[in-house]
mmCIF file of C-alpha atoms and ligand atoms in Angstrom:
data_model
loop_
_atom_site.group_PDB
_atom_site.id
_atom_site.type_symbol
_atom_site.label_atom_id
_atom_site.label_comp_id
_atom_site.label_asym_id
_atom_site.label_seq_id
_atom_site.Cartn_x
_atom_site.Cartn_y
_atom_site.Cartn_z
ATOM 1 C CA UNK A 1 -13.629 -7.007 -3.720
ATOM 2 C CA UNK A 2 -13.080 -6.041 -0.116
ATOM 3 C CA UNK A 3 -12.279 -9.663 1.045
ATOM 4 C CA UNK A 4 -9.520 -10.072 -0.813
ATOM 5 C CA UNK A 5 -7.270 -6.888 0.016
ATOM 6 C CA UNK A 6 -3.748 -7.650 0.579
ATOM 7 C CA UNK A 7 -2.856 -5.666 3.564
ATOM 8 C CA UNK A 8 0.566 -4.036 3.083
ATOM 9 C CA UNK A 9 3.711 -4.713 6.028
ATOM 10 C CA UNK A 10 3.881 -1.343 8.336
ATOM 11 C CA UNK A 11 7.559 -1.509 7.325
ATOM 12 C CA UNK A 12 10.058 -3.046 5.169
ATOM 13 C CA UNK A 13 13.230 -1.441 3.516
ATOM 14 C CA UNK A 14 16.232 -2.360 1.723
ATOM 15 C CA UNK A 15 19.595 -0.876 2.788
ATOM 16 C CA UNK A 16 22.789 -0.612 2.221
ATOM 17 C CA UNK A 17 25.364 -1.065 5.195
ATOM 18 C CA UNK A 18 28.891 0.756 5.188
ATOM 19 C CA UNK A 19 31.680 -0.946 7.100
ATOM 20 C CA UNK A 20 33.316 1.907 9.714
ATOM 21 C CA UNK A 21 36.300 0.286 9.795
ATOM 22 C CA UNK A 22 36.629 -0.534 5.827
ATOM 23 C CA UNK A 23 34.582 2.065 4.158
ATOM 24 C CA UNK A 24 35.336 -0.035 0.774
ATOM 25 C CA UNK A 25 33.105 -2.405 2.403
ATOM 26 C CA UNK A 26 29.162 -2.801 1.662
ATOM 27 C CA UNK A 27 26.616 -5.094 2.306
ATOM 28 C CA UNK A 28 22.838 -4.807 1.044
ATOM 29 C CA UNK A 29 19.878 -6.318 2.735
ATOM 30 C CA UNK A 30 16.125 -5.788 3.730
ATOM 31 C CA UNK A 31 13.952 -5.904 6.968
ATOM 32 C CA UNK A 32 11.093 -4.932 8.424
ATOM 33 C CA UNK A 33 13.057 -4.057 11.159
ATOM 34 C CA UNK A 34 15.804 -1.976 10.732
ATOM 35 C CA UNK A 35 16.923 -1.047 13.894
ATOM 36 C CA UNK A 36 16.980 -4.520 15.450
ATOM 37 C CA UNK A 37 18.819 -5.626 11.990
ATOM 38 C CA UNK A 38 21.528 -3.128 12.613
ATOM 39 C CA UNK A 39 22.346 -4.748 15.550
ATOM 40 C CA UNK A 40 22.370 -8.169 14.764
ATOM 41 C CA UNK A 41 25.038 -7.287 11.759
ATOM 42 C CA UNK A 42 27.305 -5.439 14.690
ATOM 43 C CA UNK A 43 27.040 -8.307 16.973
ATOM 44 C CA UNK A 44 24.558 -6.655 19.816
ATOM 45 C CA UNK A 45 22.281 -9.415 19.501
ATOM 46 C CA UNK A 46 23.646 -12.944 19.267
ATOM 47 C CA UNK A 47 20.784 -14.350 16.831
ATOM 48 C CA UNK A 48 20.777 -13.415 13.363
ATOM 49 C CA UNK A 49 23.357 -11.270 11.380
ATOM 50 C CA UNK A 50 24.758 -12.187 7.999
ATOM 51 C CA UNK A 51 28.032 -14.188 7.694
ATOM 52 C CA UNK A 52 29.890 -11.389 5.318
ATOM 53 C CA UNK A 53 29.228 -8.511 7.800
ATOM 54 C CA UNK A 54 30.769 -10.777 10.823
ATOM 55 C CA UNK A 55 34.239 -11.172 9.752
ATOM 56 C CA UNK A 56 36.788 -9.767 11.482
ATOM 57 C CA UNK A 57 37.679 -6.183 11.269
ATOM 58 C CA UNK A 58 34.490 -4.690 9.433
ATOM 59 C CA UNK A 59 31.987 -3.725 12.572
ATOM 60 C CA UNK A 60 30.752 -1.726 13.589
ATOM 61 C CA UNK A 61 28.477 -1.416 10.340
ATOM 62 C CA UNK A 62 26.681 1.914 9.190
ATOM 63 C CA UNK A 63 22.999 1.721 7.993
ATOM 64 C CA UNK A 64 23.922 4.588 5.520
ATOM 65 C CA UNK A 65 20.817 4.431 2.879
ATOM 66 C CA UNK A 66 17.297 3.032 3.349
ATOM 67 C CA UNK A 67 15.133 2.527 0.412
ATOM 68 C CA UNK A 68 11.690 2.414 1.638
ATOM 69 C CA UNK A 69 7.786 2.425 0.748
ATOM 70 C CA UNK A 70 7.331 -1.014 -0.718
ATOM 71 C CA UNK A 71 4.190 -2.187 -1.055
ATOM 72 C CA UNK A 72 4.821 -5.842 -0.114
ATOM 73 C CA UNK A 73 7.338 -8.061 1.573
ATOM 74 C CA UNK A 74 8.225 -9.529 -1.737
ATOM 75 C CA UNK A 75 8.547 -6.454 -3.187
ATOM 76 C CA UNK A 76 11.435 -5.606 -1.587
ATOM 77 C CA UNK A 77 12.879 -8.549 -1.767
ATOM 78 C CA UNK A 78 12.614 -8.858 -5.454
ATOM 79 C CA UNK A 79 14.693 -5.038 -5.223
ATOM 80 C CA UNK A 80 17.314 -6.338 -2.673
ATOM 81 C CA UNK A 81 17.710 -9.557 -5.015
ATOM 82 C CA UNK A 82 18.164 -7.314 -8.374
ATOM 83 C CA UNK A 83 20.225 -3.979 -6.625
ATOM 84 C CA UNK A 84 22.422 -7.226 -4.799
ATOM 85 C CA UNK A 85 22.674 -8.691 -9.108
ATOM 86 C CA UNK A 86 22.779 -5.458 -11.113
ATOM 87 C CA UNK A 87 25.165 -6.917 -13.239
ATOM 88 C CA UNK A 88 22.617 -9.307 -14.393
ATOM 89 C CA UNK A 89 19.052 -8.438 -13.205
ATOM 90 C CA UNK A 90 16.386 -8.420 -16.004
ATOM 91 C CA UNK A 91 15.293 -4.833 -14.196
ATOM 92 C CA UNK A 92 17.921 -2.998 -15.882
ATOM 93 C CA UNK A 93 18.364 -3.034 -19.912
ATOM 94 C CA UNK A 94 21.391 -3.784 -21.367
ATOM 95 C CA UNK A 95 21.904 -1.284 -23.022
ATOM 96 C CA UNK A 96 21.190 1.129 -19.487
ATOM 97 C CA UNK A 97 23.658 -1.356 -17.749
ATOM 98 C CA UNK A 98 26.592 -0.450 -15.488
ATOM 99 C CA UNK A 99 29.231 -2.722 -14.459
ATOM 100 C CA UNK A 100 30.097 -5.802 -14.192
ATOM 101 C CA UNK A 101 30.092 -8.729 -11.730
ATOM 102 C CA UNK A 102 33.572 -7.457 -9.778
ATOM 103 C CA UNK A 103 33.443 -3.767 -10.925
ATOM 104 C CA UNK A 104 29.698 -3.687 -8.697
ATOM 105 C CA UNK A 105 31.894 -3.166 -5.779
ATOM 106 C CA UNK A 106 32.493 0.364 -6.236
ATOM 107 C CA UNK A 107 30.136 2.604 -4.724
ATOM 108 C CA UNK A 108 29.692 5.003 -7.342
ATOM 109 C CA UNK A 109 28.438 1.828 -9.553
ATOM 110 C CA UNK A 110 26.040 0.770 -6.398
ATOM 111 C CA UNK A 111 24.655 4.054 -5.710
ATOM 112 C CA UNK A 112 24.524 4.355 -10.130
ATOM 113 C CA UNK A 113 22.761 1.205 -10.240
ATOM 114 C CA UNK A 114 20.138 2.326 -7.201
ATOM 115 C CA UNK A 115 19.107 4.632 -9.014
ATOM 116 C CA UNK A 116 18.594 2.807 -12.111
ATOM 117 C CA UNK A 117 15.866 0.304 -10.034
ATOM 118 C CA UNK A 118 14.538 3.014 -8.626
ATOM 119 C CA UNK A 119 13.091 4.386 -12.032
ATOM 120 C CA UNK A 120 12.791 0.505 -13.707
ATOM 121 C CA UNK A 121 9.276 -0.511 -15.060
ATOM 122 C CA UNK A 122 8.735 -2.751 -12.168
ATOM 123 C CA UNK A 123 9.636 -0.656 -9.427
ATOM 124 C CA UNK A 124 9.071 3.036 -10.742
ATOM 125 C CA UNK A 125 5.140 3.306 -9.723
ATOM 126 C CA UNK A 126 5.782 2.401 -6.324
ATOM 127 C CA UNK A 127 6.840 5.829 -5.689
ATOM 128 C CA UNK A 128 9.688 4.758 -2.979
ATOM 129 C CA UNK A 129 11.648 6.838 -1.040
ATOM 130 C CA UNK A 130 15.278 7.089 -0.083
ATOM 131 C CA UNK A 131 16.797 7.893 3.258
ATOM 132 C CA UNK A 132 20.402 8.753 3.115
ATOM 133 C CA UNK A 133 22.652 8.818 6.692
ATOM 134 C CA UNK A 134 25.644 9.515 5.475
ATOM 135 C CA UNK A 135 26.749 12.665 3.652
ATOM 136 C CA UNK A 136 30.039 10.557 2.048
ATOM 137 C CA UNK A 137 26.864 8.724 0.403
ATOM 138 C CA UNK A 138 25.429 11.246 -0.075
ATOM 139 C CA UNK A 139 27.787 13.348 -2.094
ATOM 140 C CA UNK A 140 28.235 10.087 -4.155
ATOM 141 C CA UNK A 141 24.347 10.553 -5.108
ATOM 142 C CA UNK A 142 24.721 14.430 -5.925
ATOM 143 C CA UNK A 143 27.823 13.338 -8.090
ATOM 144 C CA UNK A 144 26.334 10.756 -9.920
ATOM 145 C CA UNK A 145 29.361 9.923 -11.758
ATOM 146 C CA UNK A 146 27.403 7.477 -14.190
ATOM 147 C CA UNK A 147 25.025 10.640 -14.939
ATOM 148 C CA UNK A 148 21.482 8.378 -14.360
ATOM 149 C CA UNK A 149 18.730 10.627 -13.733
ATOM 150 C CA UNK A 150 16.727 9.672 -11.055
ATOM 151 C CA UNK A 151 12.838 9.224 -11.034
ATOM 152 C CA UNK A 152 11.115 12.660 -10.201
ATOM 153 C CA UNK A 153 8.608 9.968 -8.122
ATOM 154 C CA UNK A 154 11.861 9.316 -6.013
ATOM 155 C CA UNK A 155 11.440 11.255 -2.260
ATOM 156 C CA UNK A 156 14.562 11.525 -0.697
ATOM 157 C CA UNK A 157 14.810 12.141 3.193
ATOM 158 C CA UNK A 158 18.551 13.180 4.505
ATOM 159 C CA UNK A 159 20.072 13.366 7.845
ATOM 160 C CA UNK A 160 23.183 13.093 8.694
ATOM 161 C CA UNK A 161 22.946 14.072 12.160
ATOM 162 C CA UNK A 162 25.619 11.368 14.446
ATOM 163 C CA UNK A 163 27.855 11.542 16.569
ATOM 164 C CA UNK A 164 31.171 10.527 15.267
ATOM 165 C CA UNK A 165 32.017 9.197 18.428
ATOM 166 C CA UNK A 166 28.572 7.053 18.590
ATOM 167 C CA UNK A 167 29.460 5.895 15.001
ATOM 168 C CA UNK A 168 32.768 4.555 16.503
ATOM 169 C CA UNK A 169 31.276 3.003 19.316
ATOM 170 C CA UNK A 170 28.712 0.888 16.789
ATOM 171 C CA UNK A 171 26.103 1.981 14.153
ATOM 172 C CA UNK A 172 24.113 4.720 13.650
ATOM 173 C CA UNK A 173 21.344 3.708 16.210
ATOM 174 C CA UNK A 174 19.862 6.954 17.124
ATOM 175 C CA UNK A 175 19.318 8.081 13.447
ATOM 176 C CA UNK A 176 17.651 4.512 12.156
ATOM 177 C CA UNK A 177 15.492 4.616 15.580
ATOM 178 C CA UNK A 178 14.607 8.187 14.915
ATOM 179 C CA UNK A 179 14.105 7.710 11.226
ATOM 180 C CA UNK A 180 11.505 4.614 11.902
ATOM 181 C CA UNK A 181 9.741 6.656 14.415
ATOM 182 C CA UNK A 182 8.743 9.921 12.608
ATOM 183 C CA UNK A 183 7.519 7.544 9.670
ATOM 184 C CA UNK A 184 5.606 5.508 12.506
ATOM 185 C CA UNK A 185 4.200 9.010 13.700
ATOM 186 C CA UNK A 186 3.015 10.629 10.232
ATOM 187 C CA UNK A 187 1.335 7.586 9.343
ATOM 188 C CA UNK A 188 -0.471 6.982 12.556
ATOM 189 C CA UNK A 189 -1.408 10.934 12.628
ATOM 190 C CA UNK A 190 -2.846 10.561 9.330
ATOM 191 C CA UNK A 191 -4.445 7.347 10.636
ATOM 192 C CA UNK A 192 -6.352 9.407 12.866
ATOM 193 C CA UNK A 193 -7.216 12.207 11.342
ATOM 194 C CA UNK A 194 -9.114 9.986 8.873
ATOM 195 C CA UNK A 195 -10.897 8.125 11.557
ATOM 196 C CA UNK A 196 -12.242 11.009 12.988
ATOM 197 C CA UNK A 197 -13.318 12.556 9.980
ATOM 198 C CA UNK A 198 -15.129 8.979 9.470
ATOM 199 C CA UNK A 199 -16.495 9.052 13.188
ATOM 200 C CA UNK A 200 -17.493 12.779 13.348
ATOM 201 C CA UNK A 201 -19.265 13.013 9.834
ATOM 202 C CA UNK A 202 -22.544 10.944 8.913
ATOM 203 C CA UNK A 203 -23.332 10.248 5.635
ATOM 204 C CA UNK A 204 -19.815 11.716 3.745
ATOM 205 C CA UNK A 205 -19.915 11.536 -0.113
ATOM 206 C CA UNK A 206 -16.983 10.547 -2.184
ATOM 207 C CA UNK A 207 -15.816 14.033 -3.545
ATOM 208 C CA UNK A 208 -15.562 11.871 -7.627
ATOM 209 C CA UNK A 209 -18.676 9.755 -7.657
ATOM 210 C CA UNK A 210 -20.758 11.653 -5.270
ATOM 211 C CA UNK A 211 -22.420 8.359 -3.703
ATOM 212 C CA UNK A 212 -22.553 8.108 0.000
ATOM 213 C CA UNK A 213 -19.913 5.783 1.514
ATOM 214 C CA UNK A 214 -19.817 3.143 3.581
ATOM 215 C CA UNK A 215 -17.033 2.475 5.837
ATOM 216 C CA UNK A 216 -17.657 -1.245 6.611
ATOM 217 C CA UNK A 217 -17.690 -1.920 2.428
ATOM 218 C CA UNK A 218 -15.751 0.887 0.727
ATOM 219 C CA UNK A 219 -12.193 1.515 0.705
ATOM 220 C CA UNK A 220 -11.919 4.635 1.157
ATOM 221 C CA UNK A 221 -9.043 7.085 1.095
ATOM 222 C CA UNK A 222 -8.053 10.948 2.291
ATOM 223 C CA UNK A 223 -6.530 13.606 1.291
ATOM 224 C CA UNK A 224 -3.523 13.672 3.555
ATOM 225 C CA UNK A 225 -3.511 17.437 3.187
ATOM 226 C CA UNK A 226 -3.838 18.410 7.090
ATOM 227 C CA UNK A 227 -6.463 20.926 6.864
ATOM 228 C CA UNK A 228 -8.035 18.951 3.841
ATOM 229 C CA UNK A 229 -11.352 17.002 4.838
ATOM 230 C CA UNK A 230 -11.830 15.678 1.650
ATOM 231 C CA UNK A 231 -12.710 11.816 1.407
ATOM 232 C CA UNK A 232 -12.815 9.712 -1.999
ATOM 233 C CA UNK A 233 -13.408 5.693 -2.914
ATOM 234 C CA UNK A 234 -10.074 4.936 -3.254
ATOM 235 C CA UNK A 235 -11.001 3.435 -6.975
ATOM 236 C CA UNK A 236 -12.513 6.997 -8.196
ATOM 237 C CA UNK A 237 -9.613 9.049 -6.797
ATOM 238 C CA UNK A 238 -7.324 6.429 -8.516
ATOM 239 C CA UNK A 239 -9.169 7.133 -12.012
ATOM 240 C CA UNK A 240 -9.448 10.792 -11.364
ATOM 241 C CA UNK A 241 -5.937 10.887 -11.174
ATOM 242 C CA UNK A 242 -4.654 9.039 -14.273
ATOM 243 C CA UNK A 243 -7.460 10.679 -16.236
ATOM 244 C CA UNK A 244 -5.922 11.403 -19.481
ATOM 245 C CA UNK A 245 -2.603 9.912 -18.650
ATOM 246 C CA UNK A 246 -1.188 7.286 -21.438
ATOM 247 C CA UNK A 247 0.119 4.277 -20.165
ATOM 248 C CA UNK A 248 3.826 3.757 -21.046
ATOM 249 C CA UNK A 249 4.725 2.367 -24.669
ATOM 250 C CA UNK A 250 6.990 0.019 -22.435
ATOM 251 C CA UNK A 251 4.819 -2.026 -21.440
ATOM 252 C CA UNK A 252 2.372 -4.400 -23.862
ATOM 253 C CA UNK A 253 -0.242 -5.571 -21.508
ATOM 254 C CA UNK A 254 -2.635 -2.953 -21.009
ATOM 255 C CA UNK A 255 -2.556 -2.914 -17.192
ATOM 256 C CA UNK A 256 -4.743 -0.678 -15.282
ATOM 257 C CA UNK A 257 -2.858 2.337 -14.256
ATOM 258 C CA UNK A 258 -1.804 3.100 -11.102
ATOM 259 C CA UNK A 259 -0.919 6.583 -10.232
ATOM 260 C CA UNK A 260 1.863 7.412 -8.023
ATOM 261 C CA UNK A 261 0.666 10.872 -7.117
ATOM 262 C CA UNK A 262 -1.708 13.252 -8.466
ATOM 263 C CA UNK A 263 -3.818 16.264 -6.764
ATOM 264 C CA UNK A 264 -6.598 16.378 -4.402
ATOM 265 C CA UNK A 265 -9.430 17.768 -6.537
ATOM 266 C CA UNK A 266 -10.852 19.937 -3.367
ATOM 267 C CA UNK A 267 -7.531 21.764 -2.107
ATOM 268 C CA UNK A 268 -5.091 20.675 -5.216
ATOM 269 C CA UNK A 269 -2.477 19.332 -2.303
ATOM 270 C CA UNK A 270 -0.227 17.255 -3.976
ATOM 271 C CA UNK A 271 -1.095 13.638 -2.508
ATOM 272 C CA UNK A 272 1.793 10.662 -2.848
ATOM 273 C CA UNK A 273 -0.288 7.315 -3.971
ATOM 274 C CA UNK A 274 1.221 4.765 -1.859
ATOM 275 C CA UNK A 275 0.525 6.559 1.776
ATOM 276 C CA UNK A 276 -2.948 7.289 0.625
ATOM 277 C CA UNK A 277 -3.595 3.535 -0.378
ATOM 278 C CA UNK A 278 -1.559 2.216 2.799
ATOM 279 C CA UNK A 279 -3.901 4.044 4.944
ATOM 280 C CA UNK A 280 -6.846 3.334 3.157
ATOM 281 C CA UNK A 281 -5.840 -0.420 3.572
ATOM 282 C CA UNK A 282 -5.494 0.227 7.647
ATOM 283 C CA UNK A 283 -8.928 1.911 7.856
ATOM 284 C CA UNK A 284 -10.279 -1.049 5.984
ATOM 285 C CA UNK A 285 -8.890 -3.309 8.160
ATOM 286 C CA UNK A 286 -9.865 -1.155 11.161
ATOM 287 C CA UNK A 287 -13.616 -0.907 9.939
ATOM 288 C CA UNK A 288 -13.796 -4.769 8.792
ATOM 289 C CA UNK A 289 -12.412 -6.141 12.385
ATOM 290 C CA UNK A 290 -15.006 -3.590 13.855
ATOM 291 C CA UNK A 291 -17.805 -5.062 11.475
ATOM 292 C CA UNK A 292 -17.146 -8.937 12.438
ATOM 293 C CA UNK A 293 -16.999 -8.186 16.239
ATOM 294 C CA UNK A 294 -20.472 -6.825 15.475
ATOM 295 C CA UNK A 295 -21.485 -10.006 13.940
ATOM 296 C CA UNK A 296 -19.921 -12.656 16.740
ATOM 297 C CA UNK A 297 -21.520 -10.455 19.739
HETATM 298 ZN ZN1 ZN B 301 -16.571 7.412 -5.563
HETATM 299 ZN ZN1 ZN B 302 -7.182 17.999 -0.154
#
């Protein structure tokens, strides 16, 4: 099984750009790289930048929202594409639906329709988060005018922390920077803390199945709980999890059920699914490029 893991992008969000000059005008996109993507849309890099956000008399351009988490590339293109076609995506029922084509310009039907992909079958289990840098945005969330209840799965991460005089000058650079870099942090810090626990502890057990693991074959993950040294095959925590849980009358297949958070069955911390999985993926990839520089020396 191990050979074929799809290892997941560090980063890659959607987002939703606010004109500072036009506040009617939006723009939605996605990038691995938010920060330098800011900047191309205000002009600060000469490459790249879509056509709509160059015309005259929108920059500088607000990253105001950041949906985050996605477990692939295409993910998060595939929510870009259907947020960007609300009006028509197959994500939302019709009978959920709100707006159409030329009404999707109001931000009270973008930020309505959000949340509506957010909790859709295809996007729901992810368990992605939300980063809002605006508070005008924000209020538009708390109102939710269309009255959609949001996914209890969905984090949300605020700060709305800029200068207004930066803003005027061009973007919100200092709050996407900061933003990327405290998600960079947790994750590596986690990172870490599981190597260690790997490095400093022979023979650990898997707290479900109670087998000895293997680093170099297992995929293992942690409890992200700081104080928590408990260590699981990703697979049994996975099961342990969903135990008991039905999988939703929506769908027909009978797919395997993922869970997108559940309880560490040592310390009963709360653990999201995604982070756990995303690091497990890193160790694996950590341990496997360790285990064929064995082999070629
Ligand atoms: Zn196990
Ligand atoms: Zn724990």
């Amino acid at each position: 099984m191990s050979q074929n893991l799809q290892y997941p992008p560090r980063f890659y969000c959607v987002y939703l750009l606010r004109s500072i000059a036009k506040t009617n005008s939006f723009y939605i996109g996605s990038t691995p790289d938010p920060y330098r993507r800011l900047r191309q849309h205000n002009g600060e890099l000469a490459a790249g930048g879509a056509d709509r956000t160059k015309k005259n008399g929108f920059r500088p351009w607000q990253m105001t929202l950041v949906v985050y988490g996605f477990p692939s590339k295409i993910s998060a293109l595939q929510f870009e594409h259907a947020w960007h076609h609300a009006y028509q995506t197959r994500h939302i029922p019709d009978k959920k639906r709100i707006g159409t084509k030329s009404s999707s310009r109001s931000v009270h039907i973008k930020i309505a329709n959000l949340k509506l992909l957010l909790s859709a079958q295809a996007f729901g289990r992810m368990g992605l988060r939300v980063a809002i840098f605006q508070k005008a945005i924000y209020d538009i969330w708390v109102m939710n005018r269309y009255n959609v209840a949001v996914a209890e799965s969905v984090h949300l991460k605020l700060d709305f922390e800029e200068s207004q005089q930066k803003l005027i000058e061009g973007g919100n650079y200092d709050q996407i920077k900061t933003f990327v870099k405290s998600l960079e942090k947790e994750e590596d810090d986690y990172f870490e803390k599981s190597l260690e626990e790997l490095e400093q502890n022979e023979a650990r057990e898997c707290c479900v199945c109670h087998t000895v693991v293997d680093q170099f074959q297992d995929v293992l993950g942690f409890c992200a709980s700081k104080d928590c040294h408990t260590l699981y095959h990703v697979q049994c925590w996975a099961e342990e999890m969903t135990k008991g849980l039905v999988s939703e009358p929506l769908s027909d297949s009978v797919l395997p059920l993922t869970p997108v958070k559940g309880k560490c069955v040592k310390c009963l911390k709360v653990n999201w699914w995604w982070p756990v999985v995303k690091n497990s993926m890193r160790l694996h990839r950590h341990f496997t490029e360790i285990g064929r520089s064995c082999i070629e020396n």
